[in-house]
Short mmCIF file of C-alpha atoms in Angstrom, two decimals:
data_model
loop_
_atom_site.label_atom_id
_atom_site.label_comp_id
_atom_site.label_asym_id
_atom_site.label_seq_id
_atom_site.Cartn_x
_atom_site.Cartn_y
_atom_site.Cartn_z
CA UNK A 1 -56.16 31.44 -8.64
CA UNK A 2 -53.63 30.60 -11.47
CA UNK A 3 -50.30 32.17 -10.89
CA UNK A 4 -47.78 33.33 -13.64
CA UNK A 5 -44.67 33.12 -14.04
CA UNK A 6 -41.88 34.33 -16.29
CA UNK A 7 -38.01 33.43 -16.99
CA UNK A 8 -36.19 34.88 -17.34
CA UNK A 9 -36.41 37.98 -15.16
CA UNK A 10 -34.03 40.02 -17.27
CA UNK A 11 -31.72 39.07 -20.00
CA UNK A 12 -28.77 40.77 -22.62
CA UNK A 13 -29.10 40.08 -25.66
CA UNK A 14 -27.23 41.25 -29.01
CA UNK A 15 -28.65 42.92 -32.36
CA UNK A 16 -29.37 40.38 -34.41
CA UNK A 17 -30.16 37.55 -31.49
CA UNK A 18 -32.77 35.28 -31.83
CA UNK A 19 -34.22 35.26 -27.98
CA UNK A 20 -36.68 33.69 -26.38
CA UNK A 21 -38.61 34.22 -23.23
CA UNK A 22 -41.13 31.83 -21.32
CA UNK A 23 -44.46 32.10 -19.72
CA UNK A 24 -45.91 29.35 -17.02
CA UNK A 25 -49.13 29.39 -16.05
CA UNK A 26 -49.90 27.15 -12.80
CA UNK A 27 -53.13 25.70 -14.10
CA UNK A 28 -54.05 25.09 -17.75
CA UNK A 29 -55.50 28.37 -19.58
CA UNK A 30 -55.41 26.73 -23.08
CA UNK A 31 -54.61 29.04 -25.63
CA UNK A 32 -55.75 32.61 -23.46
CA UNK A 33 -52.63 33.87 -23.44
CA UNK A 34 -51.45 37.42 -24.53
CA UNK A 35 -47.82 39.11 -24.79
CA UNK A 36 -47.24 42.60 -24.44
CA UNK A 37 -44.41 44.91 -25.06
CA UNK A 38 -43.61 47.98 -22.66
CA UNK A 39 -40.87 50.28 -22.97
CA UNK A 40 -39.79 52.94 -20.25
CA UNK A 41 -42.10 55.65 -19.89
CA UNK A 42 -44.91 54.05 -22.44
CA UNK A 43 -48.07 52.10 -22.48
CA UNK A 44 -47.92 48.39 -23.38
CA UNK A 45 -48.68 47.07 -26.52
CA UNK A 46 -49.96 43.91 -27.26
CA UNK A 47 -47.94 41.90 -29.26
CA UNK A 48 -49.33 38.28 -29.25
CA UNK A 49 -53.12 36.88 -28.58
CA UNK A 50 -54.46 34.16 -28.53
CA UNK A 51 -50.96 32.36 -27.60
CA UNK A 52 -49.19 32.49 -31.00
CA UNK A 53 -51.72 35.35 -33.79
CA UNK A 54 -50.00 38.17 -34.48
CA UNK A 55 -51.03 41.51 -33.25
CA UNK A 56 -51.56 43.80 -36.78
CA UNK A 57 -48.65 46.19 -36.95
CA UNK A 58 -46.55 44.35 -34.85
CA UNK A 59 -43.23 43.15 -36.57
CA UNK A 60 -43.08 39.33 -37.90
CA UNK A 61 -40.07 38.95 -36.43
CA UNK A 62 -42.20 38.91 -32.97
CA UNK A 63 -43.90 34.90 -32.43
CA UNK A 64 -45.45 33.29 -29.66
CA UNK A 65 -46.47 29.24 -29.25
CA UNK A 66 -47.30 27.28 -26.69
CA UNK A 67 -51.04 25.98 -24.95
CA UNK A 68 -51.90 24.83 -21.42
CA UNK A 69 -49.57 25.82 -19.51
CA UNK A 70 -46.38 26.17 -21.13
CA UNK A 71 -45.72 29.42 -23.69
CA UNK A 72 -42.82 31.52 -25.02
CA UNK A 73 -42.55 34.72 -26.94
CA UNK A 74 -39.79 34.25 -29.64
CA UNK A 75 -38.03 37.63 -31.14
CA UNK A 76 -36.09 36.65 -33.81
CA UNK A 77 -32.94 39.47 -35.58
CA UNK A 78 -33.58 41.13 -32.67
CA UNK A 79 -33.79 45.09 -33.37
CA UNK A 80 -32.78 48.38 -31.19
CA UNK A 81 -36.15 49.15 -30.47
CA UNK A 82 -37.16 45.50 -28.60
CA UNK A 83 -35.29 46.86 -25.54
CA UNK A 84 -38.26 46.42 -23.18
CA UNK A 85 -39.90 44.50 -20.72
CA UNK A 86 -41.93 42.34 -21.88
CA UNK A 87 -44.98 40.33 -20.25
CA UNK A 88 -47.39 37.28 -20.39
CA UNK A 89 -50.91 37.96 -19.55
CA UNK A 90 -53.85 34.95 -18.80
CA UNK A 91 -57.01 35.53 -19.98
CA UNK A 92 -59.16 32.50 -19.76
CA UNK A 93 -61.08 33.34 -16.20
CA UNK A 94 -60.63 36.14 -14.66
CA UNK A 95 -58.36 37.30 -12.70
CA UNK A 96 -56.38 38.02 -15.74
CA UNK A 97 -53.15 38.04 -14.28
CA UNK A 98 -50.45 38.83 -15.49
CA UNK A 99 -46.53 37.64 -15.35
CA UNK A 100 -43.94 39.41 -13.48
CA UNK A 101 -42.05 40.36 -16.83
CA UNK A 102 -39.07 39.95 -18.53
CA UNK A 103 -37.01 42.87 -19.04
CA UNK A 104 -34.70 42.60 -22.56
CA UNK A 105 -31.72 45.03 -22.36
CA UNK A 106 -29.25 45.02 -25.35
CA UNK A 107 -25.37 44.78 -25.06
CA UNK B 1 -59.07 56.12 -34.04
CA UNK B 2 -59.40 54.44 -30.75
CA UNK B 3 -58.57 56.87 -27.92
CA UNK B 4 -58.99 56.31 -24.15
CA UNK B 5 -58.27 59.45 -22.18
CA UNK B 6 -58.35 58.59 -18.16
CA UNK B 7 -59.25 61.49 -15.21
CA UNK B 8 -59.39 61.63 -11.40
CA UNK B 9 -56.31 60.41 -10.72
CA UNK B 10 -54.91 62.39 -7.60
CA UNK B 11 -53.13 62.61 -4.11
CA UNK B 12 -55.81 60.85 -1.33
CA UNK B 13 -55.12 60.17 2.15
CA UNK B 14 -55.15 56.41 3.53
CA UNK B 15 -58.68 54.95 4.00
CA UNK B 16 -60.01 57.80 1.44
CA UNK B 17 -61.63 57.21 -1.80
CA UNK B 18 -61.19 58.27 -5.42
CA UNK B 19 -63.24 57.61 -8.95
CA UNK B 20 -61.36 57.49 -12.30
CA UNK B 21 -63.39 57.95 -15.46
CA UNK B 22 -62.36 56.63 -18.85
CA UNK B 23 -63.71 58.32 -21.70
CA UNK B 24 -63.72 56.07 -24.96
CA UNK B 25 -63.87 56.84 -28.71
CA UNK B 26 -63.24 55.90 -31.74
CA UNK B 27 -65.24 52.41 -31.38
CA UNK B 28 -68.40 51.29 -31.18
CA UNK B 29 -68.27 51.23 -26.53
CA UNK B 30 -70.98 48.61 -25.67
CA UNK B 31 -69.23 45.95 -28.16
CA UNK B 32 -66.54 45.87 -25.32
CA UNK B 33 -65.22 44.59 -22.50
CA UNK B 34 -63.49 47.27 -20.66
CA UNK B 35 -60.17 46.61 -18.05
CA UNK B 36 -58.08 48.67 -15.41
CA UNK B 37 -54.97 47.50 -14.87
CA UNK B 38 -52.07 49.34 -12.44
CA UNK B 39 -48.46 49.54 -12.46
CA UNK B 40 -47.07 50.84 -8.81
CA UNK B 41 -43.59 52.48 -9.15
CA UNK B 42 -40.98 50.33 -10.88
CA UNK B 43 -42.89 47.41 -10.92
CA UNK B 44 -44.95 45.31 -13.33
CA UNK B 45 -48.36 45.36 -14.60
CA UNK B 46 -51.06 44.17 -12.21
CA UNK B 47 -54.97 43.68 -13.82
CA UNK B 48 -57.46 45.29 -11.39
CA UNK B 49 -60.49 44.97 -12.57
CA UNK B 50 -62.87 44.10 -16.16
CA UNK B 51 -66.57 45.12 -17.25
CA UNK B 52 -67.69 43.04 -20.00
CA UNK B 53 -69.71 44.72 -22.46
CA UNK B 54 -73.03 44.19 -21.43
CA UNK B 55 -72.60 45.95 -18.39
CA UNK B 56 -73.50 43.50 -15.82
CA UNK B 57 -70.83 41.35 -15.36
CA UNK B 58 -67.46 42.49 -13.60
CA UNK B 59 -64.47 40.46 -11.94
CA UNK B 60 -61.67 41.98 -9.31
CA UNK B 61 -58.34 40.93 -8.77
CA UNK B 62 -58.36 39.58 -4.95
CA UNK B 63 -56.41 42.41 -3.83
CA UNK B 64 -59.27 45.31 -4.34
CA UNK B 65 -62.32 43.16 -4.04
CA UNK B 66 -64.99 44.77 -1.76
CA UNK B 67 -63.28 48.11 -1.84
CA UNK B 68 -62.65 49.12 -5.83
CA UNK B 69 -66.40 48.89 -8.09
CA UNK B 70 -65.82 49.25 -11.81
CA UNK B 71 -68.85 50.55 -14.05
CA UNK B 72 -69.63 51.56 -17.29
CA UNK B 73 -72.06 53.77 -19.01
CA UNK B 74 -72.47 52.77 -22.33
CA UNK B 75 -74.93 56.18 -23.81
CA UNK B 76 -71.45 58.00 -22.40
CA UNK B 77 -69.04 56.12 -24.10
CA UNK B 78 -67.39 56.27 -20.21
CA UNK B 79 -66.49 53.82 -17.63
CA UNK B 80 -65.24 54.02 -14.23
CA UNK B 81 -63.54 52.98 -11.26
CA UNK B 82 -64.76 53.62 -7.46
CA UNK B 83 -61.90 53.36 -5.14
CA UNK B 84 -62.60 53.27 -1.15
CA UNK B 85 -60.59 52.56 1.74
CA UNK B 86 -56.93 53.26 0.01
CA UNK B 87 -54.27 51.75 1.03
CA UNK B 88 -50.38 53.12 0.37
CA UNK B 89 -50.00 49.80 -1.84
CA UNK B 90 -52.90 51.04 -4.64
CA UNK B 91 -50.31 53.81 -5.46
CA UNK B 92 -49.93 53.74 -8.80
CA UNK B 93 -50.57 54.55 -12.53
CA UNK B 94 -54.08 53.31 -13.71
CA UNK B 95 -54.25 52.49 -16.94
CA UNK B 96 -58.03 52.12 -18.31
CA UNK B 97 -57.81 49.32 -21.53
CA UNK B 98 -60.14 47.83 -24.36
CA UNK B 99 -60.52 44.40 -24.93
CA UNK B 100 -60.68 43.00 -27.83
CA UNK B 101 -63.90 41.71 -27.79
CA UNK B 102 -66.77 42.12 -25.27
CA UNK B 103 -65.97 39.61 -23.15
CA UNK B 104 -63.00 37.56 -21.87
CA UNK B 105 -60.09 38.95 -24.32
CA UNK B 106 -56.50 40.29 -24.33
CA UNK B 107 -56.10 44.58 -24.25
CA UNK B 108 -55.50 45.97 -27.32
CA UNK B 109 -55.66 49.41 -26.26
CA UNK B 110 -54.60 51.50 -23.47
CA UNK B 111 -55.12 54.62 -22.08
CA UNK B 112 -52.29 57.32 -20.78
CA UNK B 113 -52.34 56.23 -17.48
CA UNK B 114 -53.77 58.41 -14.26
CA UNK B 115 -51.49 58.41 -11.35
CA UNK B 116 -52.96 57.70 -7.90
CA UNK B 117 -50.64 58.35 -5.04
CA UNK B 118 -52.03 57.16 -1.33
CA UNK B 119 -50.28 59.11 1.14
CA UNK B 120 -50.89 61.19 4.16
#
């Protein structure tokens, strides 16, 4: 099965940062890929499909790129409310696993 | 307005079993493929299982296969998961999800969540 993985695990970051988190798959997926947003307590929401098209409603300053095996989730000005964890998710064949996470905490 | 509203969850003893139910509205069901996905205490999401819309074709993650059976009935709008032979590691909070198309496709919705504690 493809494994996922995600760095990094945690990071601070600053309002107003421009940040940037990555997702590795261990086999190519193309451009399956998915990025969701969870905050304590909450569901996750899906941010990014489709690698890098924008989930409706979700803030431009949210973008993803990437295909194969290589992605990252850019959040650019980053805001009060992106404190979350945020994860990668594979979605070519299944399983449709998804990365460990990458928890965002603000200084 | 999609909503996704998840029962059963509960308190079983080790080697017992459990069915949750997911009942879906607000979109047209059989269009869909349908997910569970868990999240054990302070940890990260981890995909269980998918039903693709037509019913007939399901996928497990390796880690419930041959004990968890997912199912869908699409005149009820409802789908399911069986859960046999529990294990203290399946505690957790199911989530039940819609893709975003009937098939192979990222979650765009999620349900509440319906804890499941394994435990004697």
């Amino acid at each position: 099965d493809i494994q996922m993985t995600q760095s990094p695990s945690s990071l601070s970051a600053s309002i107003g940062d421009r940040l940037t988190i990555t997702c590795r798959a261990s086999q190519g997926v193309s451009n399956y890929l998915a990025w969701y947003q969870q905050k304590p307590g909450k569901v996750p929401k899906l941010l990014i499909y489709a690698a890098s098209t924008l989930q409706s409603g979700v803030p431009s300053r949210f973008s993803g790129s990437g295909s194969g095996t290589d992605f990252t989730l850019t959040i650019s000005n980053l805001q009060p409310e992106d404190a979350a964890t945020y994860y990668c998710q594979k979605y070519n064949t299944a399983p449709f696993t998804f990365g460990p996470g990458t928890k965002v905490n603000l200084k | 307005e999609v909503q996704l509203l998840e029962s059963g969850g509960d308190l079983v003893q080790p080697g017992g079993s459990l069915r949750l139910s997911c009942a879906a509205s607000g979109f047209i069901f059989s269009n869909y493929a349908m997910s569970w996905v868990r999240q054990a205490p302070g940890k990260g999401l981890e995909w269980v299982a998918v039903i693709y819309g037509d019913t007939s074709t399901t996928y497990y993650a390796d880690a419930v296969k041959g004990r968890f059976s997912i199912s869908r009935d699409n005149s009820e709008n409802t789908f399911y998961l069986q859960m046999s032979s529990l294990r203290a590691e399946d505690t957790a909070v199911y989530f039940c999800a819609k893709g975003r198309s009937a098939v192979a496709a990222a979650i765009n919705y999620w349900g509440q969540g319906a804890l499941v504690t394994v435990s004697s």
